[in-house]
Amino acid sequence: MRKPIIAGNWKMFKTRDEALNFMYQVNEKMPSNKLVDSVVCAQFTVLRDLVKRQGDELKIGAQNMHFADEGAYTGEVSGLMIKSIGVAYVIIGHSERRAMFNETDSDINKKLHKAFEVELNPILCVGESLEERENNLTEKKIKDQLVADLANLTKDQVRDLVIAYEPIWAIGTGKTATSQIADETCGFIRKTIEELYDKETSEAIRIQYGGSVKTSNIDELMSMPNIDGALIGGASLKADDFITLVNAAIK
Ligand code: 13P
């Protein structure tokens, strides 16, 4: 059985005071990490503060990292640096980074290799645009991303990877993919992992759905066989909602 994983992606939201306030509200209310992995992926400026106050059940993640350990890369932060402050997870290849910051599959592949090397748990995002879905290119797009992003990763690494299926047309738009579409595409990702690796790996890997997940649709999404959790933007910003979302994963 795969343990569910619920991760909030705060994107570029919350000052330090707001982040600490969230932490005070969720502390003591998080369910046991024996039942669900709960993660908050925050912006760099608050990561250390959150790690210090994360308690036993919540883990902290970053939203991006550079693939080099150090170097002349003004404005970047390395995986090694993130790891050194106690961060456990890192989102890699979010569609906003691919679209707005020109991140390529080759960059993403290097970041995944580095994340495993420094022992961060990567959450790899894949997903199609509305145009690609309407032109029946969803499976091609996702397979191309997986083949390029996972190049030369071992099956032991891939087993520990979390993949977030995030259709770009459902992000921040209020349009959730129906649970059938979400499950079907997560199932396609699992099948592709089986083709690229083997059945054991495809059955072990955890696949999240992301895109307008909220307290009103999480139950249905989590009831689907191929969906092991959610990567949540807007609805993860409110402490009460985040607790509800995490609890929905263990019902
Ligand atoms: P929303 O939940 O705000 O649609 O964002 C989804 C997302 O991009 C999570 O990474």
Short mmCIF file of C-alpha atoms and ligand atoms in Angstrom, two decimals:
data_model
loop_
_atom_site.label_atom_id
_atom_site.label_comp_id
_atom_site.label_asym_id
_atom_site.label_seq_id
_atom_site.Cartn_x
_atom_site.Cartn_y
_atom_site.Cartn_z
CA MET A 1 0.00 0.00 0.00
CA ARG A 2 1.23 3.46 -0.90
CA LYS A 3 1.17 6.04 1.89
CA PRO A 4 -0.78 9.15 0.82
CA ILE A 5 1.13 12.40 0.50
CA ILE A 6 -0.43 15.84 0.72
CA ALA A 7 1.80 18.79 -0.13
CA GLY A 8 0.99 22.48 -0.06
CA ASN A 9 2.73 24.65 -2.64
CA TRP A 10 2.62 28.15 -1.25
CA LYS A 11 4.17 29.63 -4.43
CA MET A 12 5.17 33.29 -3.82
CA PHE A 13 2.80 33.88 -0.90
CA LYS A 14 3.26 34.64 2.80
CA THR A 15 5.59 37.00 4.63
CA ARG A 16 7.54 35.57 7.57
CA ASP A 17 4.83 36.59 10.06
CA GLU A 18 2.13 34.98 7.94
CA ALA A 19 4.15 31.78 7.57
CA LEU A 20 4.78 31.55 11.33
CA ASN A 21 1.13 32.21 12.04
CA PHE A 22 0.18 29.28 9.78
CA MET A 23 2.64 27.08 11.64
CA TYR A 24 1.22 27.97 15.06
CA GLN A 25 -2.24 27.13 13.79
CA VAL A 26 -1.39 23.73 12.31
CA ASN A 27 0.97 22.58 15.07
CA GLU A 28 -0.57 19.89 17.26
CA LYS A 29 -3.30 19.33 14.67
CA MET A 30 -1.34 17.38 12.09
CA PRO A 31 -2.24 13.68 11.84
CA SER A 32 0.45 11.05 12.35
CA ASN A 33 3.03 10.67 9.63
CA LYS A 34 2.52 6.94 9.91
CA LEU A 35 -0.77 7.50 8.07
CA VAL A 36 0.01 10.37 5.71
CA ASP A 37 3.04 12.38 4.64
CA SER A 38 2.25 16.09 5.07
CA VAL A 39 4.47 18.69 3.46
CA VAL A 40 4.47 22.48 3.13
CA CYS A 41 6.60 23.78 0.25
CA ALA A 42 7.40 27.39 1.06
CA GLN A 43 9.53 30.17 -0.38
CA PHE A 44 13.20 30.26 0.54
CA THR A 45 13.02 33.13 3.04
CA VAL A 46 10.90 31.21 5.55
CA LEU A 47 12.23 27.67 5.14
CA ARG A 48 14.56 27.73 8.14
CA ASP A 49 11.91 29.26 10.42
CA LEU A 50 9.42 26.60 9.36
CA VAL A 51 11.90 23.73 9.79
CA LYS A 52 12.56 24.88 13.37
CA ARG A 53 8.85 24.74 14.17
CA GLN A 54 7.66 21.86 11.97
CA GLY A 55 6.92 19.43 14.82
CA ASP A 56 7.04 15.65 14.31
CA GLU A 57 4.35 15.15 11.70
CA LEU A 58 4.92 17.89 9.12
CA LYS A 59 7.83 18.16 6.71
CA ILE A 60 9.05 21.26 4.90
CA GLY A 61 9.85 21.49 1.19
CA ALA A 62 11.36 24.05 -1.17
CA GLN A 63 9.77 24.97 -4.51
CA ASN A 64 12.91 24.89 -6.63
CA MET A 65 16.69 24.34 -6.43
CA HIS A 66 19.75 24.71 -8.61
CA PHE A 67 21.54 21.57 -9.79
CA ALA A 68 25.05 22.78 -8.93
CA ASP A 69 26.21 22.66 -5.29
CA GLU A 70 27.65 26.19 -5.53
CA GLY A 71 28.93 28.60 -8.16
CA ALA A 72 28.49 31.93 -9.90
CA TYR A 73 24.70 31.67 -10.31
CA THR A 74 23.39 34.98 -8.98
CA GLY A 75 20.04 34.63 -7.30
CA GLU A 76 19.98 30.83 -7.22
CA VAL A 77 19.88 28.43 -4.24
CA SER A 78 21.40 24.95 -4.39
CA GLY A 79 19.91 21.65 -3.29
CA LEU A 80 22.87 21.21 -0.96
CA MET A 81 22.06 24.53 0.74
CA ILE A 82 18.40 23.63 1.12
CA LYS A 83 19.31 20.25 2.57
CA SER A 84 21.74 21.87 5.02
CA ILE A 85 18.91 23.72 6.80
CA GLY A 86 16.81 20.60 7.36
CA VAL A 87 14.41 20.82 4.43
CA ALA A 88 13.11 17.38 3.38
CA TYR A 89 11.35 17.87 0.01
CA VAL A 90 11.77 19.93 -3.14
CA ILE A 91 9.34 20.56 -6.00
CA ILE A 92 11.08 20.14 -9.36
CA GLY A 93 9.79 21.23 -12.75
CA HIS A 94 6.58 23.01 -11.73
CA SER A 95 4.78 24.24 -14.87
CA GLU A 96 5.14 27.84 -13.68
CA ARG A 97 8.92 27.41 -13.64
CA ARG A 98 8.89 25.66 -17.00
CA ALA A 99 6.75 28.42 -18.57
CA MET A 100 7.96 31.60 -16.83
CA PHE A 101 11.57 30.77 -16.04
CA ASN A 102 12.39 28.70 -19.12
CA GLU A 103 13.19 25.53 -17.23
CA THR A 104 13.91 22.70 -19.65
CA ASP A 105 13.57 18.95 -19.25
CA SER A 106 17.35 18.77 -19.28
CA ASP A 107 17.58 21.21 -16.32
CA ILE A 108 14.90 19.20 -14.54
CA ASN A 109 16.77 15.95 -15.10
CA LYS A 110 19.94 17.47 -13.60
CA LYS A 111 17.97 18.79 -10.63
CA LEU A 112 16.44 15.36 -9.97
CA HIS A 113 19.86 13.70 -10.00
CA LYS A 114 21.18 16.31 -7.60
CA ALA A 115 18.16 16.11 -5.30
CA PHE A 116 18.73 12.37 -4.86
CA GLU A 117 22.47 12.91 -4.38
CA VAL A 118 21.93 15.37 -1.50
CA GLU A 119 19.02 13.29 -0.12
CA LEU A 120 16.15 15.65 -0.73
CA ASN A 121 12.82 14.03 -1.69
CA PRO A 122 11.83 15.40 -5.09
CA ILE A 123 8.25 16.03 -6.22
CA LEU A 124 8.40 16.10 -10.03
CA CYS A 125 5.60 18.00 -11.79
CA VAL A 126 4.36 17.02 -15.24
CA GLY A 127 1.25 18.02 -17.16
CA GLU A 128 -0.26 19.21 -20.42
CA SER A 129 -1.64 22.53 -21.60
CA LEU A 130 -5.27 23.00 -22.64
CA GLU A 131 -4.23 23.07 -26.30
CA GLU A 132 -2.38 19.77 -25.92
CA ARG A 133 -5.38 18.15 -24.21
CA GLU A 134 -7.76 19.40 -26.90
CA ASN A 135 -5.47 18.03 -29.61
CA ASN A 136 -5.18 14.60 -27.98
CA LEU A 137 -1.55 15.19 -27.13
CA THR A 138 -1.79 14.68 -23.36
CA GLU A 139 -0.20 11.24 -23.31
CA LYS A 140 2.55 12.21 -25.74
CA LYS A 141 3.41 15.33 -23.74
CA ILE A 142 3.54 13.47 -20.44
CA LYS A 143 5.53 10.55 -21.81
CA ASP A 144 8.05 12.92 -23.41
CA GLN A 145 8.43 14.77 -20.11
CA LEU A 146 8.89 11.55 -18.13
CA VAL A 147 11.43 10.08 -20.53
CA ALA A 148 13.53 13.27 -20.52
CA ASP A 149 13.11 14.19 -16.86
CA LEU A 150 13.89 10.71 -15.51
CA ALA A 151 16.82 9.93 -17.84
CA ASN A 152 19.44 7.77 -16.12
CA LEU A 153 17.69 7.66 -12.76
CA THR A 154 17.80 4.20 -11.18
CA LYS A 155 14.67 2.28 -10.31
CA ASP A 156 15.49 2.62 -6.60
CA GLN A 157 15.47 6.39 -7.04
CA VAL A 158 12.26 6.39 -9.06
CA ARG A 159 10.53 4.26 -6.45
CA ASP A 160 11.14 7.05 -3.92
CA LEU A 161 10.09 9.82 -6.30
CA VAL A 162 6.75 11.60 -6.01
CA ILE A 163 5.21 12.66 -9.33
CA ALA A 164 2.57 15.39 -9.37
CA TYR A 165 0.24 15.33 -12.36
CA GLU A 166 -0.75 18.96 -12.81
CA PRO A 167 -2.73 19.78 -15.96
CA ILE A 168 -1.74 23.38 -16.68
CA TRP A 169 -5.33 24.31 -17.55
CA ALA A 170 -6.48 23.35 -14.04
CA ILE A 171 -3.90 25.35 -12.08
CA GLY A 172 -5.29 28.38 -10.29
CA THR A 173 -8.26 28.46 -12.66
CA GLY A 174 -10.87 26.87 -10.41
CA LYS A 175 -11.26 24.20 -13.13
CA THR A 176 -10.38 20.89 -11.53
CA ALA A 177 -9.86 17.97 -13.84
CA THR A 178 -12.72 15.57 -13.21
CA SER A 179 -11.66 12.77 -10.91
CA GLN A 180 -11.94 10.41 -13.92
CA ILE A 181 -9.58 12.51 -16.05
CA ALA A 182 -7.18 12.94 -13.14
CA ASP A 183 -7.19 9.21 -12.35
CA GLU A 184 -6.88 8.18 -15.98
CA THR A 185 -3.84 10.38 -16.51
CA CYS A 186 -2.24 9.33 -13.21
CA GLY A 187 -2.82 5.75 -14.38
CA PHE A 188 -1.09 6.58 -17.67
CA ILE A 189 1.89 7.92 -15.70
CA ARG A 190 2.01 4.69 -13.68
CA LYS A 191 1.88 2.61 -16.88
CA THR A 192 4.68 4.67 -18.39
CA ILE A 193 6.81 4.10 -15.28
CA GLU A 194 6.19 0.37 -15.69
CA GLU A 195 7.37 0.56 -19.30
CA LEU A 196 10.44 2.59 -18.41
CA TYR A 197 11.29 0.56 -15.27
CA ASP A 198 9.17 -2.36 -14.05
CA LYS A 199 5.88 -3.24 -12.37
CA GLU A 200 7.27 -3.16 -8.86
CA THR A 201 8.55 0.39 -9.37
CA SER A 202 5.28 1.53 -10.93
CA GLU A 203 3.31 0.12 -8.01
CA ALA A 204 5.56 1.78 -5.44
CA ILE A 205 5.77 5.27 -6.92
CA ARG A 206 3.38 7.85 -5.47
CA ILE A 207 1.44 10.03 -7.89
CA GLN A 208 -0.35 13.19 -6.80
CA TYR A 209 -2.96 15.21 -8.61
CA GLY A 210 -2.65 19.00 -8.57
CA GLY A 211 -4.84 21.78 -9.99
CA SER A 212 -7.62 23.56 -8.08
CA VAL A 213 -7.75 20.93 -5.34
CA LYS A 214 -9.86 22.17 -2.45
CA THR A 215 -11.68 20.90 0.61
CA SER A 216 -14.80 20.31 -1.50
CA ASN A 217 -13.20 17.99 -4.08
CA ILE A 218 -10.38 16.25 -2.19
CA ASP A 219 -12.50 13.32 -1.00
CA GLU A 220 -13.51 12.32 -4.48
CA LEU A 221 -9.99 12.73 -5.88
CA MET A 222 -8.50 10.66 -3.05
CA SER A 223 -11.00 7.86 -3.65
CA MET A 224 -9.50 7.20 -7.09
CA PRO A 225 -7.17 4.17 -7.35
CA ASN A 226 -4.25 5.87 -9.09
CA ILE A 227 -4.23 9.09 -7.04
CA ASP A 228 -2.03 8.87 -3.96
CA GLY A 229 -2.25 12.47 -2.83
CA ALA A 230 -2.43 16.07 -3.92
CA LEU A 231 -0.19 19.05 -4.59
CA ILE A 232 -2.23 22.05 -3.58
CA GLY A 233 -1.69 25.74 -4.28
CA GLY A 234 -4.33 28.26 -3.20
CA ALA A 235 -6.22 26.02 -0.78
CA SER A 236 -3.05 25.17 1.16
CA LEU A 237 -2.58 28.75 2.32
CA LYS A 238 -5.24 28.60 5.02
CA ALA A 239 -4.31 26.53 8.06
CA ASP A 240 -7.80 25.12 8.62
CA ASP A 241 -8.18 24.08 5.00
CA PHE A 242 -4.74 22.49 4.98
CA ILE A 243 -5.64 20.36 8.02
CA THR A 244 -8.90 19.31 6.35
CA LEU A 245 -7.05 18.37 3.14
CA VAL A 246 -4.48 16.29 5.00
CA ASN A 247 -7.17 14.49 7.00
CA ALA A 248 -9.07 13.70 3.81
CA ALA A 249 -6.11 11.63 2.66
CA ILE A 250 -6.42 9.16 5.54
CA LYS A 251 -10.13 8.46 5.38
P1 13P B 1 -3.91 25.59 -7.33
O1 13P B 1 -4.23 24.55 -6.28
O2 13P B 1 -3.91 26.98 -6.76
O3 13P B 1 -4.72 25.42 -8.56
O4 13P B 1 -2.36 25.32 -7.74
C1 13P B 1 -1.97 24.05 -8.13
C2 13P B 1 -0.50 24.02 -8.18
O5 13P B 1 0.11 24.58 -9.07
C3 13P B 1 0.22 23.30 -7.11
O6 13P B 1 1.56 23.14 -7.42
#
